[in-house]
Short mmCIF file of N, CA and C in Angstrom, two decimals:
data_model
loop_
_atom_site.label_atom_id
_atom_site.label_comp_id
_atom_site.label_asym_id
_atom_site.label_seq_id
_atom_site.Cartn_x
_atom_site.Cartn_y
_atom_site.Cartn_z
N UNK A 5 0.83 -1.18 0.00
CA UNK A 5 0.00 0.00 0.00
C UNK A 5 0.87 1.23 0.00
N UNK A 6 1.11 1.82 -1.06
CA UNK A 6 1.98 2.49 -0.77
C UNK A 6 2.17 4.07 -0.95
N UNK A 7 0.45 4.10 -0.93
CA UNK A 7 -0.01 5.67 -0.72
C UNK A 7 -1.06 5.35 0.31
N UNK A 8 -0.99 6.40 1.21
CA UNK A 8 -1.46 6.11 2.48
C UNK A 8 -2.24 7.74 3.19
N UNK A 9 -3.54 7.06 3.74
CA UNK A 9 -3.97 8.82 4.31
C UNK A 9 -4.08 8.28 5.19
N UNK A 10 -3.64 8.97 6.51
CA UNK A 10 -3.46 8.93 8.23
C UNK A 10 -2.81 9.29 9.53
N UNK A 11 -2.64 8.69 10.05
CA UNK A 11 -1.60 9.14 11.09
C UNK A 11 -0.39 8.10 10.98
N UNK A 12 0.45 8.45 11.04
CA UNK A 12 1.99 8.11 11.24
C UNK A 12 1.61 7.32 12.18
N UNK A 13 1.92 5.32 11.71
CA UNK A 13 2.20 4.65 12.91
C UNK A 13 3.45 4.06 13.36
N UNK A 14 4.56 4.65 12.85
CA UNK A 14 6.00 3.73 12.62
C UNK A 14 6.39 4.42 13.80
N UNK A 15 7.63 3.89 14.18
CA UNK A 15 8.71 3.91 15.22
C UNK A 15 9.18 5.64 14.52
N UNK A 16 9.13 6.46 15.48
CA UNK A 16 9.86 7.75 15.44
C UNK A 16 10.25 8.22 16.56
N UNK A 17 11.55 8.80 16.66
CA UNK A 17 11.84 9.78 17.84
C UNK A 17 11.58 11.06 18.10
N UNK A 18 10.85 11.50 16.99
CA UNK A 18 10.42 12.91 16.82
C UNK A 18 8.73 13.00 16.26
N UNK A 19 8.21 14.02 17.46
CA UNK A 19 7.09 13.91 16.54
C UNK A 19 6.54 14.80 15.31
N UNK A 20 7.63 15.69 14.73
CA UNK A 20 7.09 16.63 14.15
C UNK A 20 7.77 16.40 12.72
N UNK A 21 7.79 16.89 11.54
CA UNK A 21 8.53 16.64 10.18
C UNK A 21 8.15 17.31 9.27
N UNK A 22 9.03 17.71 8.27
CA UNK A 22 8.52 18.60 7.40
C UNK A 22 8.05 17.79 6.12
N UNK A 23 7.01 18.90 5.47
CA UNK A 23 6.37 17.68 4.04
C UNK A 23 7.74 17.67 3.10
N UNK A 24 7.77 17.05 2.38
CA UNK A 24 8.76 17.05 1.41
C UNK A 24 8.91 18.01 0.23
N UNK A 25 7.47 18.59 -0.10
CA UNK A 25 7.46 19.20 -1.17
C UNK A 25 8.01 20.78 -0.87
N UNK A 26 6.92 21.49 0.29
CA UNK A 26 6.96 22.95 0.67
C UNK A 26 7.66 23.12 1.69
N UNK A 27 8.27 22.10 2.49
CA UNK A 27 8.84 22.25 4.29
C UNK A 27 7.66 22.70 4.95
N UNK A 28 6.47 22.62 4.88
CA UNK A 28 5.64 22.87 6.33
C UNK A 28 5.53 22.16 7.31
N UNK A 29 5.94 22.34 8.11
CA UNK A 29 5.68 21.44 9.84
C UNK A 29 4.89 20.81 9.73
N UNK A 30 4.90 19.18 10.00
CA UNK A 30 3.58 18.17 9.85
C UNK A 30 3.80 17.94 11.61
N UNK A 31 2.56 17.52 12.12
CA UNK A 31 2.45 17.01 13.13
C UNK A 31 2.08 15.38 12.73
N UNK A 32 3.28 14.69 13.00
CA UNK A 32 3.13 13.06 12.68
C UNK A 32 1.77 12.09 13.45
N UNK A 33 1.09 12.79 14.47
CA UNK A 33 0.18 12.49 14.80
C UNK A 33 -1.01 13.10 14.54
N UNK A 34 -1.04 13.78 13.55
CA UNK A 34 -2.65 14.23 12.68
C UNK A 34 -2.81 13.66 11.51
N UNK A 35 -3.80 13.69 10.82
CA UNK A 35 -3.77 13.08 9.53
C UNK A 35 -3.16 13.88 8.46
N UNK A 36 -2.49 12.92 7.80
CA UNK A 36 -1.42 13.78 6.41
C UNK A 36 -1.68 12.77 5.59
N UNK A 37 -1.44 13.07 4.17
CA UNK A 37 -1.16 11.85 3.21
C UNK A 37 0.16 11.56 3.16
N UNK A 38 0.38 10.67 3.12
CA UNK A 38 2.07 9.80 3.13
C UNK A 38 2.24 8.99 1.96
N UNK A 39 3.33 8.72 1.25
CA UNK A 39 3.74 7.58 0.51
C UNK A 39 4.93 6.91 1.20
N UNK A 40 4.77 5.30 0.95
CA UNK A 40 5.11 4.57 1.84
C UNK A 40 6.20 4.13 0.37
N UNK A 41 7.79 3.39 0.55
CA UNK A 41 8.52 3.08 -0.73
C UNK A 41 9.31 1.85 0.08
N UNK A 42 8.99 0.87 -0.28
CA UNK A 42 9.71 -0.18 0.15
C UNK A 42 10.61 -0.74 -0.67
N UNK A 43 11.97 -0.95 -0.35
CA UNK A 43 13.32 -1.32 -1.22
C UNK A 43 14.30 -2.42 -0.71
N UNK A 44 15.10 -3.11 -1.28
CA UNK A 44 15.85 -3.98 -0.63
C UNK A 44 17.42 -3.27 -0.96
N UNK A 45 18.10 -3.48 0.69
CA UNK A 45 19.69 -3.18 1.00
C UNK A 45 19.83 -3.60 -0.23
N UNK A 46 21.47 -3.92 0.19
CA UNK A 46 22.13 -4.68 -0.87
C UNK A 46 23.04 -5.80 -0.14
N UNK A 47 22.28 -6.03 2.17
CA UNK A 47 22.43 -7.12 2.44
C UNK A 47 21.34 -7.87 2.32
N UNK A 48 20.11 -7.08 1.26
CA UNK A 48 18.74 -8.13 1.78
C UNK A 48 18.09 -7.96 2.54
N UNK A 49 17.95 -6.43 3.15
CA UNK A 49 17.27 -6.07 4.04
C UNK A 49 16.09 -5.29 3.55
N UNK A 50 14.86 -5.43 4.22
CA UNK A 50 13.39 -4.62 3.61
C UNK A 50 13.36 -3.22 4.11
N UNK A 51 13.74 -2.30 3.52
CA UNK A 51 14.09 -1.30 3.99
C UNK A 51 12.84 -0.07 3.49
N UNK A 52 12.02 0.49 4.64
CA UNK A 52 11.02 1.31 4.51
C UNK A 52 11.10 2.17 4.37
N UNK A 53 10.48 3.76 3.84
CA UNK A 53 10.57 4.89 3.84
C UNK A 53 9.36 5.46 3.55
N UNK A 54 9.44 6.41 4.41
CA UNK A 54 7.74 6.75 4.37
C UNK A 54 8.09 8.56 3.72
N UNK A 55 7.17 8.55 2.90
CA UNK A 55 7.26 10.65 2.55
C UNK A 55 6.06 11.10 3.06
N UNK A 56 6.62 12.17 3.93
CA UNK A 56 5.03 13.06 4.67
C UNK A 56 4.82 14.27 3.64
N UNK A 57 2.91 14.39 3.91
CA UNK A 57 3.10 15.41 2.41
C UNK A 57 2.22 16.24 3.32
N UNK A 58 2.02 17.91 3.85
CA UNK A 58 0.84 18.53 4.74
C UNK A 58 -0.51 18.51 3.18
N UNK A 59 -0.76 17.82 2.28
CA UNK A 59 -1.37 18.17 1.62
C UNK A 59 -1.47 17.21 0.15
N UNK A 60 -3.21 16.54 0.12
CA UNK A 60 -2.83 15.92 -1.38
C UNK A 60 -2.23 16.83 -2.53
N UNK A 61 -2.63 18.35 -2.65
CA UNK A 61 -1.71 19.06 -3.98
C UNK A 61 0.08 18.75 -3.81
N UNK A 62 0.44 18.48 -2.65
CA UNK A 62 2.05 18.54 -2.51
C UNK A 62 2.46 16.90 -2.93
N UNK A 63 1.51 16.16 -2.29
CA UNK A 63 1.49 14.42 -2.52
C UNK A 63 1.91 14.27 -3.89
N UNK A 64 0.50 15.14 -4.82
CA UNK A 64 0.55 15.12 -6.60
C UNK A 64 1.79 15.38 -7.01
N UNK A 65 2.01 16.75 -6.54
CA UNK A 65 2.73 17.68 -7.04
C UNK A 65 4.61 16.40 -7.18
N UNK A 66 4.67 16.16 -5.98
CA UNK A 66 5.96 15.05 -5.85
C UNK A 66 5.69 13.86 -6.96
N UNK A 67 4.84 13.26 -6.87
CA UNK A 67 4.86 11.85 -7.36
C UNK A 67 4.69 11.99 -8.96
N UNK A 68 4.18 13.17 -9.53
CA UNK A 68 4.46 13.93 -10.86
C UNK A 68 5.93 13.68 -11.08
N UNK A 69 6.32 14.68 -10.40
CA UNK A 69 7.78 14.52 -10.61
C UNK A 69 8.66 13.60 -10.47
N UNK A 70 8.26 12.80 -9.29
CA UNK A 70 8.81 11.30 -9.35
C UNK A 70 8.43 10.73 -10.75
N UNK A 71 7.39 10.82 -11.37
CA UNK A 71 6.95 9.92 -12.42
C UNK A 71 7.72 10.12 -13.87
N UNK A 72 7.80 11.96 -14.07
CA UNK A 72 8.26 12.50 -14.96
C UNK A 72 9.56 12.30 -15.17
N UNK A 73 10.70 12.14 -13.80
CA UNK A 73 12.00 12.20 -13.59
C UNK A 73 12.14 13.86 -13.68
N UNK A 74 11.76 14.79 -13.25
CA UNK A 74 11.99 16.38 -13.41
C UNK A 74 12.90 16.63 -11.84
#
């Protein structure tokens, strides 16, 4: 699943983060849209990464560009 609307349930030491697209302060415990990217090391490890977005236009706006390569 690897677009996701909710609250942040992963292991963090911080609760606050900026979206990726604009830097606005997310509070990891309100609802945000996230994309979730799961990859393997190169020992074979399932390695997660989650992108916080304060906003579906910033969500679009990234995964455009992910798509386009821009």
């Amino acid at each position: 699943m690897p677009e996701v609307y909710g609250e942040y349930d992963g292991d963090s030491d911080v609760q606050y983060a900026a979206c990726i697209v604009c830097g606005k302060t997310l509070d990891l415990f309100d609802q945000h849209p996230m994309f979730e990217e799961e990859t393997v090391s190169e020992v074979g490890d399932v390695v997660v990464r989650t992108y916080h977005f304060c906003s579906d236009d910033c969500r679009q706006k990234w995964k455009r560009q992910r798509d386009t390569g821009e």
